[in-house]
Coordinates of C-alpha atoms and ligand atoms in Angstrom, one line a residue:
Chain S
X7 CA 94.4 101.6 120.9
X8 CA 96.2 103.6 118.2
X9 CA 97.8 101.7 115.2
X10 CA 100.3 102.9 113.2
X11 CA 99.2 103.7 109.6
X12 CA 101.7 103.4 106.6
X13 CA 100.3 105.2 103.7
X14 CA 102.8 104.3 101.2
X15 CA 103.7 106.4 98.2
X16 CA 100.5 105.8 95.7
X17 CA 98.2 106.9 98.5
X18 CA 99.4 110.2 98.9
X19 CA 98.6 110.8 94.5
X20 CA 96.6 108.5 92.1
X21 CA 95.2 106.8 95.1
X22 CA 94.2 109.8 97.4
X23 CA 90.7 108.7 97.2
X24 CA 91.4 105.3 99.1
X25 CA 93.1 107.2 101.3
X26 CA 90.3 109.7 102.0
X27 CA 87.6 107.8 102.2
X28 CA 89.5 105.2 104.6
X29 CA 90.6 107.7 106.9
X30 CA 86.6 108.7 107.3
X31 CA 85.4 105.0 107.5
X32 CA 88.3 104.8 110.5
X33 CA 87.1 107.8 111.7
X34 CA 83.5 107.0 111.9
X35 CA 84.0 103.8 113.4
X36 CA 86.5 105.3 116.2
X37 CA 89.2 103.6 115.0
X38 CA 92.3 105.4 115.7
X39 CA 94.6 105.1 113.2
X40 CA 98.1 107.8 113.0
X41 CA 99.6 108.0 110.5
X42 CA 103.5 106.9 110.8
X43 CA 105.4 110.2 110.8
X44 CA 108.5 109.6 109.1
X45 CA 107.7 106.6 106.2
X46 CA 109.7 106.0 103.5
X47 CA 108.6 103.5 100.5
X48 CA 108.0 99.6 101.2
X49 CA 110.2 99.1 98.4
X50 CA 107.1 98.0 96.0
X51 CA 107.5 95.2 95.0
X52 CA 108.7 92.8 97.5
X53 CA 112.3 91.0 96.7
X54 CA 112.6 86.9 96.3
X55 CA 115.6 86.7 96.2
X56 CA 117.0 84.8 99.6
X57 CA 120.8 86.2 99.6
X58 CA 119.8 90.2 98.5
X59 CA 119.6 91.8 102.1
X60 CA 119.8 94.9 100.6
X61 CA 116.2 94.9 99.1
X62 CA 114.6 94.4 102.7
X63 CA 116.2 97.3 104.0
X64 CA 113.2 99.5 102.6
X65 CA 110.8 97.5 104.4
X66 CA 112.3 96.7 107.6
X67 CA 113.5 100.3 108.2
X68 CA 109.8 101.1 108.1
X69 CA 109.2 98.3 110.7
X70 CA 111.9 99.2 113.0
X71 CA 110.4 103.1 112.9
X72 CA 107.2 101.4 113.7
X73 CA 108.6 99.8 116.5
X74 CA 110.6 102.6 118.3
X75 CA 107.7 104.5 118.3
X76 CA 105.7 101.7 120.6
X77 CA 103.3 100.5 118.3
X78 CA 102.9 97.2 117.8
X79 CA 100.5 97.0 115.0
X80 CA 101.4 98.9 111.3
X81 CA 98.4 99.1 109.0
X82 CA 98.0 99.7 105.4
X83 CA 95.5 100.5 102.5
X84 CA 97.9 99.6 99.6
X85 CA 98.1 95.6 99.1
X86 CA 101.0 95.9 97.4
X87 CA 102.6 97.9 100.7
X88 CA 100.6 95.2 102.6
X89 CA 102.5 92.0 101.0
X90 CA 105.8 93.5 100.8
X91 CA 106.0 94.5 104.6
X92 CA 103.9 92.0 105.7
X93 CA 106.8 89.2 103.8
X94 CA 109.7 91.4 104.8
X95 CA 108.8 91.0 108.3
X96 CA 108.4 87.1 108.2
X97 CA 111.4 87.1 106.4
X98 CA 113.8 88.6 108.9
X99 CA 111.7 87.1 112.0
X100 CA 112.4 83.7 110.6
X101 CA 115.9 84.1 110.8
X102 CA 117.7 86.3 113.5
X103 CA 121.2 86.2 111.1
X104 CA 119.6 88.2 108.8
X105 CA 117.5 90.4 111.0
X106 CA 121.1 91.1 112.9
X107 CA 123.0 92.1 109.3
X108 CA 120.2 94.8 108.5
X109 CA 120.1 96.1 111.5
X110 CA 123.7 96.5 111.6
X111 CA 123.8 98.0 108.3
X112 CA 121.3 100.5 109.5
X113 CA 123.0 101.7 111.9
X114 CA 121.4 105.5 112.3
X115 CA 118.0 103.9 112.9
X116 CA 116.6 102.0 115.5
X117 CA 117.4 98.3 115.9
X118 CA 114.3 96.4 114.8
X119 CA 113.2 93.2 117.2
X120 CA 110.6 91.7 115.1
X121 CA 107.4 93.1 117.3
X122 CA 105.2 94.5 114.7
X123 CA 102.3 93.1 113.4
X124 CA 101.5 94.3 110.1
X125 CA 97.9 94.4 109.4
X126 CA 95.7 95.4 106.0
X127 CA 92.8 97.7 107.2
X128 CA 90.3 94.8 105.9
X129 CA 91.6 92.8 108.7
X130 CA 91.3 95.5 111.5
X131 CA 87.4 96.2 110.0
X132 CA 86.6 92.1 110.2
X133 CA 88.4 92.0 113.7
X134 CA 85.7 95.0 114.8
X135 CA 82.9 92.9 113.5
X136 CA 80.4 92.9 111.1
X137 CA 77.5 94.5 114.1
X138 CA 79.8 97.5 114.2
X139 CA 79.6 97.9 111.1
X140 CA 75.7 97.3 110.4
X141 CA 75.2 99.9 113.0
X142 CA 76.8 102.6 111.0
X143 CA 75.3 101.8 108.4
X144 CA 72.6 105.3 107.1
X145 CA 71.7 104.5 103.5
X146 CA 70.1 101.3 101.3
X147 CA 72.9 100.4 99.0
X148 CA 70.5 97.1 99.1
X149 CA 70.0 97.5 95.2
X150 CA 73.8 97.3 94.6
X151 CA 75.4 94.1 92.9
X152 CA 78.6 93.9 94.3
X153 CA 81.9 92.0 92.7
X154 CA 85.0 92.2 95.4
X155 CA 87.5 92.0 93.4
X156 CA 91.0 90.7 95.6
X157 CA 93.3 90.2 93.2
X158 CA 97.2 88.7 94.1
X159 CA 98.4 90.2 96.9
X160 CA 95.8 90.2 99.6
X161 CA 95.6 86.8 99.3
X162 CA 98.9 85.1 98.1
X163 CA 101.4 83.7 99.3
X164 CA 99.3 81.9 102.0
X165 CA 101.8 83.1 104.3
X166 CA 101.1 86.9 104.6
X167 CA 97.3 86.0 103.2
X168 CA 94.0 87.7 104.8
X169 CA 92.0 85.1 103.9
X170 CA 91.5 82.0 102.0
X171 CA 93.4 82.5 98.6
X172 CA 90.9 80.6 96.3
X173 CA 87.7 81.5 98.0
X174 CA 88.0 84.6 100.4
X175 CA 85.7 86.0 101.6
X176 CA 86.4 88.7 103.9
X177 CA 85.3 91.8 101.4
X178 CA 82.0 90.0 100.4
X179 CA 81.2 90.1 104.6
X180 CA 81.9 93.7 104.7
X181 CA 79.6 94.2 101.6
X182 CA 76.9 92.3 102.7
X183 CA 77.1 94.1 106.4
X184 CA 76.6 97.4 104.2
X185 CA 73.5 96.0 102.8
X186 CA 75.1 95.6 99.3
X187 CA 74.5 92.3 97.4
X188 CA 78.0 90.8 97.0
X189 CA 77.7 88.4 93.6
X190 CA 79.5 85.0 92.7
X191 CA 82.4 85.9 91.4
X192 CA 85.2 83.4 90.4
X193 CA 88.0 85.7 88.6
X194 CA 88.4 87.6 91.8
X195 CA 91.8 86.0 92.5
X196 CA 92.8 86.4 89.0
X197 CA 95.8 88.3 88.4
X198 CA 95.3 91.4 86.4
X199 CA 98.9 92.1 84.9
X200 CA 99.7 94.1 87.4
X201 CA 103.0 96.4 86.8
X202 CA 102.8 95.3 83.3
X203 CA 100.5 97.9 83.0
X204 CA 104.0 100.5 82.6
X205 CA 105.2 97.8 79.7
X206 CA 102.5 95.9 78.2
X207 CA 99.1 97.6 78.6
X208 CA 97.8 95.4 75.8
X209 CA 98.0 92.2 78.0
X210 CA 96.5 93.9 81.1
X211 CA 93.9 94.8 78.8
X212 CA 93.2 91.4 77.7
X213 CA 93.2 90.0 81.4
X214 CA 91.1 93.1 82.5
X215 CA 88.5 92.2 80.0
X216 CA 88.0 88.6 81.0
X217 CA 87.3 89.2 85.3
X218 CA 85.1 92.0 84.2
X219 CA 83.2 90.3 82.1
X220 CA 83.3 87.4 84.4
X221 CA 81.9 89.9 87.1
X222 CA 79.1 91.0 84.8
X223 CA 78.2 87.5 83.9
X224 CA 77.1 87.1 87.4
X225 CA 74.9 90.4 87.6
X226 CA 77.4 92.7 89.4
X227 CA 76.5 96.7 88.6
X228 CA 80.1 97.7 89.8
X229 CA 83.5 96.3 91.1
X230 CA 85.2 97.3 94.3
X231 CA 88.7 96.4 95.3
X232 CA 91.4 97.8 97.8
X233 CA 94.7 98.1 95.8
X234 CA 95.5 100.9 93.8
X235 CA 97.0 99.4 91.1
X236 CA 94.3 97.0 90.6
X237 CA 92.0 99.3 91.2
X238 CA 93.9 101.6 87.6
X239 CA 94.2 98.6 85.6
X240 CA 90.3 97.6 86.1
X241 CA 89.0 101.3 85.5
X242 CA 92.0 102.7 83.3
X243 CA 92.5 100.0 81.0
X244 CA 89.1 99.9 80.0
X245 CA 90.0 102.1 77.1
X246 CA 92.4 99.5 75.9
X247 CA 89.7 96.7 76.4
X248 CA 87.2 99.4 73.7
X249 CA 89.6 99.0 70.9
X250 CA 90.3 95.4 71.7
X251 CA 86.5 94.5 71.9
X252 CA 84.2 96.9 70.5
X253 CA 80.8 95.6 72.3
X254 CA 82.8 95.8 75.7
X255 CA 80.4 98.0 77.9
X256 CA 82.0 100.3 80.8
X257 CA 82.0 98.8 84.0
X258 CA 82.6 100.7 87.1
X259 CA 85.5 100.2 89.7
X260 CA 85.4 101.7 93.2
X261 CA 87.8 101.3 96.1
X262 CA 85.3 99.1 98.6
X263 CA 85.9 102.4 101.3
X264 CA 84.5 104.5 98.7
X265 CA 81.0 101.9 99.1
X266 CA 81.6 102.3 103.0
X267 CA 81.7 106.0 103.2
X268 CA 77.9 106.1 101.1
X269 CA 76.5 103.6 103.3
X270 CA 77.9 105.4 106.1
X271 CA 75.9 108.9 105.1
X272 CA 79.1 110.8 104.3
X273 CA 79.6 111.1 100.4
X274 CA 77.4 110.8 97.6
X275 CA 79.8 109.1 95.1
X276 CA 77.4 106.3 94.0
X277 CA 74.2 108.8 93.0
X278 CA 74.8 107.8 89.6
X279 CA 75.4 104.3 89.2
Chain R
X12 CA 127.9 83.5 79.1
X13 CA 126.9 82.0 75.7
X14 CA 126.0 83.6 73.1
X15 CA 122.2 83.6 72.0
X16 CA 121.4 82.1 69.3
X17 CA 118.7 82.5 66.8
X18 CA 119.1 79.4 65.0
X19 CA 117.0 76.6 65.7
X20 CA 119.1 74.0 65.0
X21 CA 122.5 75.3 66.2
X22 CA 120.6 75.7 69.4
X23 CA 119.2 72.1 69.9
X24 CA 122.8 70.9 69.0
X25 CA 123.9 73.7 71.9
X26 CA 121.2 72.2 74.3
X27 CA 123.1 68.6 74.6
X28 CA 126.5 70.1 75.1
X29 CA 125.3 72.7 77.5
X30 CA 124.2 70.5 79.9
X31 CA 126.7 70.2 82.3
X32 CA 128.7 73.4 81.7
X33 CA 125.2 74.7 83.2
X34 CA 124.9 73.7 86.6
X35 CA 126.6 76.4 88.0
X36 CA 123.7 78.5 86.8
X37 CA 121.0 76.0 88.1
X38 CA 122.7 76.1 91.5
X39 CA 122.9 79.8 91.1
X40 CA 118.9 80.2 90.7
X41 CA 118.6 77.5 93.3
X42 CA 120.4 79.7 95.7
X43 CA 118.7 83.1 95.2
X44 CA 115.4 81.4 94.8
X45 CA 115.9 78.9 97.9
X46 CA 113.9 76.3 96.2
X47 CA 114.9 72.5 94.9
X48 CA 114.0 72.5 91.5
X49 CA 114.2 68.3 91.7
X50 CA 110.7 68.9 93.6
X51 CA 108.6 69.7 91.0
X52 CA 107.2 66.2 89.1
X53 CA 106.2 68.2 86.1
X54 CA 102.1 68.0 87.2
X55 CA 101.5 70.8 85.0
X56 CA 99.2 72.6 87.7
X57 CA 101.4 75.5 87.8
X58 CA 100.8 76.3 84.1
X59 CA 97.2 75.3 84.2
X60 CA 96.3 78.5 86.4
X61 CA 99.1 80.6 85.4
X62 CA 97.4 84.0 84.3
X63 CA 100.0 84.9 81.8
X64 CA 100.3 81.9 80.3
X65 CA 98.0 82.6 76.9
X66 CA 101.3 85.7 76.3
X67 CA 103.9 83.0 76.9
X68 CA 106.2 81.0 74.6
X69 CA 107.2 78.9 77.5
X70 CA 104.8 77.5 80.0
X71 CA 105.8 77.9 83.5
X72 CA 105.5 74.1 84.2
X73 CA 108.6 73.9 81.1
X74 CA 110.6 76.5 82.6
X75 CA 111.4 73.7 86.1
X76 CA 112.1 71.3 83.2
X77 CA 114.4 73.2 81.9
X78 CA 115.8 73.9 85.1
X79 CA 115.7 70.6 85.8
X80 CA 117.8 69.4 82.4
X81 CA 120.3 72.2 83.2
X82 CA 119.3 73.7 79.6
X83 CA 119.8 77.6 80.5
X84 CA 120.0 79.0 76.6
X85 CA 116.0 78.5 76.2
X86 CA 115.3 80.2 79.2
X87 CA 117.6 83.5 78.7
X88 CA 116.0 84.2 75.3
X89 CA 112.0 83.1 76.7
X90 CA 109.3 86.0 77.0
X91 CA 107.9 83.7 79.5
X92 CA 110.2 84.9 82.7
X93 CA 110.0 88.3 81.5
X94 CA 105.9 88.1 81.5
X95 CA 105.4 86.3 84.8
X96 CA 104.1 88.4 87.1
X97 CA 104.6 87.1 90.8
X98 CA 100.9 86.2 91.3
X99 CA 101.7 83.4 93.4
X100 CA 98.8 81.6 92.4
X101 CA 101.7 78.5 91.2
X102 CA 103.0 78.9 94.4
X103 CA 99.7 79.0 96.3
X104 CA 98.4 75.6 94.1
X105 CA 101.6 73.4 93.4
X106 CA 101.0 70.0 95.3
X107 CA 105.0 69.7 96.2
X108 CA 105.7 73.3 97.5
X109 CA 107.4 74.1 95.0
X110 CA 108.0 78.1 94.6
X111 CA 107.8 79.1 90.8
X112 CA 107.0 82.3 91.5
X113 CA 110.3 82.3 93.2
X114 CA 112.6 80.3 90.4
X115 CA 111.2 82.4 88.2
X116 CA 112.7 85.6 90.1
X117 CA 115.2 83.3 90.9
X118 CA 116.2 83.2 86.5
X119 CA 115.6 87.0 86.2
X120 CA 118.4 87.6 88.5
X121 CA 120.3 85.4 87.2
X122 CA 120.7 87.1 84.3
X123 CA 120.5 90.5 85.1
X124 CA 124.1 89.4 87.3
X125 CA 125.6 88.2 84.6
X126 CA 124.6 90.2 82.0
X127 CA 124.4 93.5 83.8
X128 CA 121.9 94.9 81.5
X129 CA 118.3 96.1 81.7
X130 CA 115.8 94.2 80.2
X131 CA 113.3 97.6 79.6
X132 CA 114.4 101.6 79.2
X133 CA 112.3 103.8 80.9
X134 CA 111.6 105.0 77.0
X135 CA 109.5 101.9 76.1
X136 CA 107.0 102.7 79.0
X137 CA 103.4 104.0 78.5
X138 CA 103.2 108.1 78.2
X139 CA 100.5 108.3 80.8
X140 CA 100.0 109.3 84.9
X141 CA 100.6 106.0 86.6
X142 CA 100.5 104.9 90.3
X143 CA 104.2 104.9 91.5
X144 CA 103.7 101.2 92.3
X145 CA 103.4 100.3 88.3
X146 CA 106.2 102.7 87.6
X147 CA 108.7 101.2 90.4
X148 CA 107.1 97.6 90.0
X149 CA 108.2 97.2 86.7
X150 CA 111.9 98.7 87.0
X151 CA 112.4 97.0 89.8
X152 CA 111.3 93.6 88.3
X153 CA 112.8 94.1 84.5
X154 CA 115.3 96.5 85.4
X155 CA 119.2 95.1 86.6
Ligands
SF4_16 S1 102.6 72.6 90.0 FE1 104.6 72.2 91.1 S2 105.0 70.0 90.8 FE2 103.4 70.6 89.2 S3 104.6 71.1 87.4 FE3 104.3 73.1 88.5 S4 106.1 73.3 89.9 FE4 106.1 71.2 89.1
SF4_17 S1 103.8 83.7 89.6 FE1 104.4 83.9 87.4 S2 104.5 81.8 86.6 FE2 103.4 81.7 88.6 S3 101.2 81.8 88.0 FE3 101.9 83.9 88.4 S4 102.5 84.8 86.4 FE4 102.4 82.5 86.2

């Protein structure tokens, strides 16, 4: 089956590398991903507010796209991409009034009818199962300490969630079905200051310090997570975290299809961990 | 709107007669937020996990209460709604359902409709490559 895939606007610069490597982990396992021809941006961050229609437009145009094209299942790498389609979509399905105004107001596009699924890749790789993975699998990562870091947006609200928001779990089976170790690791949820990191790098710093320290208290060599901005604050604001603390020691982040494509054979981007 | 002030006691003396003239603004957040702010029974679990809280002058649990009392002029000079971050995790853990996450988005545009101005310039963010989603994230969540 072919699934729709929305990059989204980080994918295509600072996060090429998830992209990459994601497109050879689909690849490898025959997973047939196309990438949505004409995609705009989700928007970012998705828009709370119950009487602004105009904020879902983004979104839903991508949706109805989606749809007109006869897919019925959009997949992303970016959580943030992930959450906001993924609550833009619930929000117009739950209320046809709503749905019926947008559509109206976009009148050049496609009317969208509320028939995509919108999936994060981690979902599609735990719906192929954990076997499928194993027997891809070409090198021992078995000495690797792994903390999967989640994050917000994966996980929260429990609405568009992949997985349990307090104790998830889905990363650590893909880990483990590399032959990584995946550690205990209870700041994984935590947030990380997310877009703060444009304002107030100084308090992503300070949250930053605490979940990776909390993932080295447990014994983990390295971090992996799937969002890109996560994925800068961890690794980027390490710099701040120096001046901040002085004994702080580097940890390193990797996107967890970066871990995928080494155990698979195909890049070498662990050697020197 | 009124005008902020800076002293403390002209503003405690401006909380009591506020209260009323205010709940046009609590039904305003109400509506763009969609949540009952008379839900929350002030459990405190919503500041106990908050992730921002240690930067905040208000906790979150405070900011309902406020709500709640109709006393708006702490709340449009607070870091706190400025610093909240949309984890979710209140909304994920509050035992009556309440949103925060929402009311707090819910205060935000509150103001920014009134007050029609920006609450960051593009000058007062970091001079480094960022991902587009930290860039657009934050105008689109402190911006009007
Ligand atoms: S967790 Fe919910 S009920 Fe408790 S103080 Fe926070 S908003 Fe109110
Ligand atoms: S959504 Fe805002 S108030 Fe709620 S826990 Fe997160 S940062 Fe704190």
């Amino acid at each position: 089956m072919e699934i729709a895939y929305f990059p989204g606007c980080t994918l295509k610069t600072t996060a090429k590398k998830l992209e990459d490597s994601a497109l050879a982990v689909a690849d490898a396992l025959d997973i047939n991903l196309k990438e949505l021809p004409n995609w705009t941006c989700c928007g970012t961050v998705y828009s709370l507010a119950e009487d602004d229609l105009m904020r879902q437009v983004a979104p839903i145009r991508t949706l109805a796209r989606t749809e007109a094209l006869g897919y019925s299942t959009l997949t992303t790498l970016c959580s943030v991409c992930y959450n906001t389609l993924a609550q833009a979509n619930l929000f117009v399905k739950a209320d046809s009034i709503r749905l019926e105004k947008i559509n109206n107001f976009m009148d050049e596009e496609p009317d969208y009818k509320g028939n995509v699924e919108v999936k994060h890749f981690l979902t599609i790789l735990q719906e192929l199962g954990t076997e499928k993975l194993k027997s891809a699998v070409k090198k021992d990562l078995s000495g690797l300490k792994v903390a999967c870091y989640y994050g917000c947006l994966l996980l929260r609200p429990q609405s568009v969630g992949i997985d349990d928001c307090e104790q998830p779990y889905i990363l650590e089976n893909i880990m483990q079905a590399l032959g990584t170790k995946p550690v205990f690791f209870p700041y994984q949820v935590e947030c990380c200051g997310s877009y703060h990191t444009a304002v107030k790098p100084e308090i992503v710093a300070r949250r930053v310090y605490r979940i990776l320290e909390n993932a080295r208290e447990n014994g983990a060599n390295l971090v992996v997570t799937s969002c890109p901005l996560c994925y800068f604050n961890l690794k980027n604001r390490q710099k701040e975290i120096k001046k901040l603390y002085p004994g702080f020691k580097p940890m390193p982040i990797f996107y967890f299809t970066e871990i995928m494509t080494d155990a698979f054979g195909l890049t070498k981007t662990l050697e020197n961990i | 709107m009124e005008t902020i002030s800076t002293n403390k006691e002209k503003r405690s003396t401006k909380l009591r007669l506020v209260l009323k003239k205010q709940e046009d603004w609590l039904k305003k957040v109400e509506e763009i937020s969609g949540q009952n702010v008379f839900a929350c029974y002030q459990c405190g679990k919503c500041s106990a996990g908050c992730p921002m809280s240690a930067e905040m002058d208000l906790l979150p649990n405070q900011v309902i209460r406020l709500l709640q009392l109709g006393a708006v002029e702490p709340l449009l000079n607070c870091r706190t709604i400025w610093l909240c971050a949309s984890c979710f995790t209140c909304t994920a853990r509050c035992p009556k359902g309440v949103s925060l996450t929402r009311l707090m988005e819910g205060v935000r545009l509150a103001i920014f409709r009134t007050r029609k101005s920006d609450e960051i310039s593009p000058k007062e963010m970091v001079k480094e490559t960022l991902p587009q989603i930290a860039l657009i994230g934050a105008l689109r969540k402190l911006t009007a």
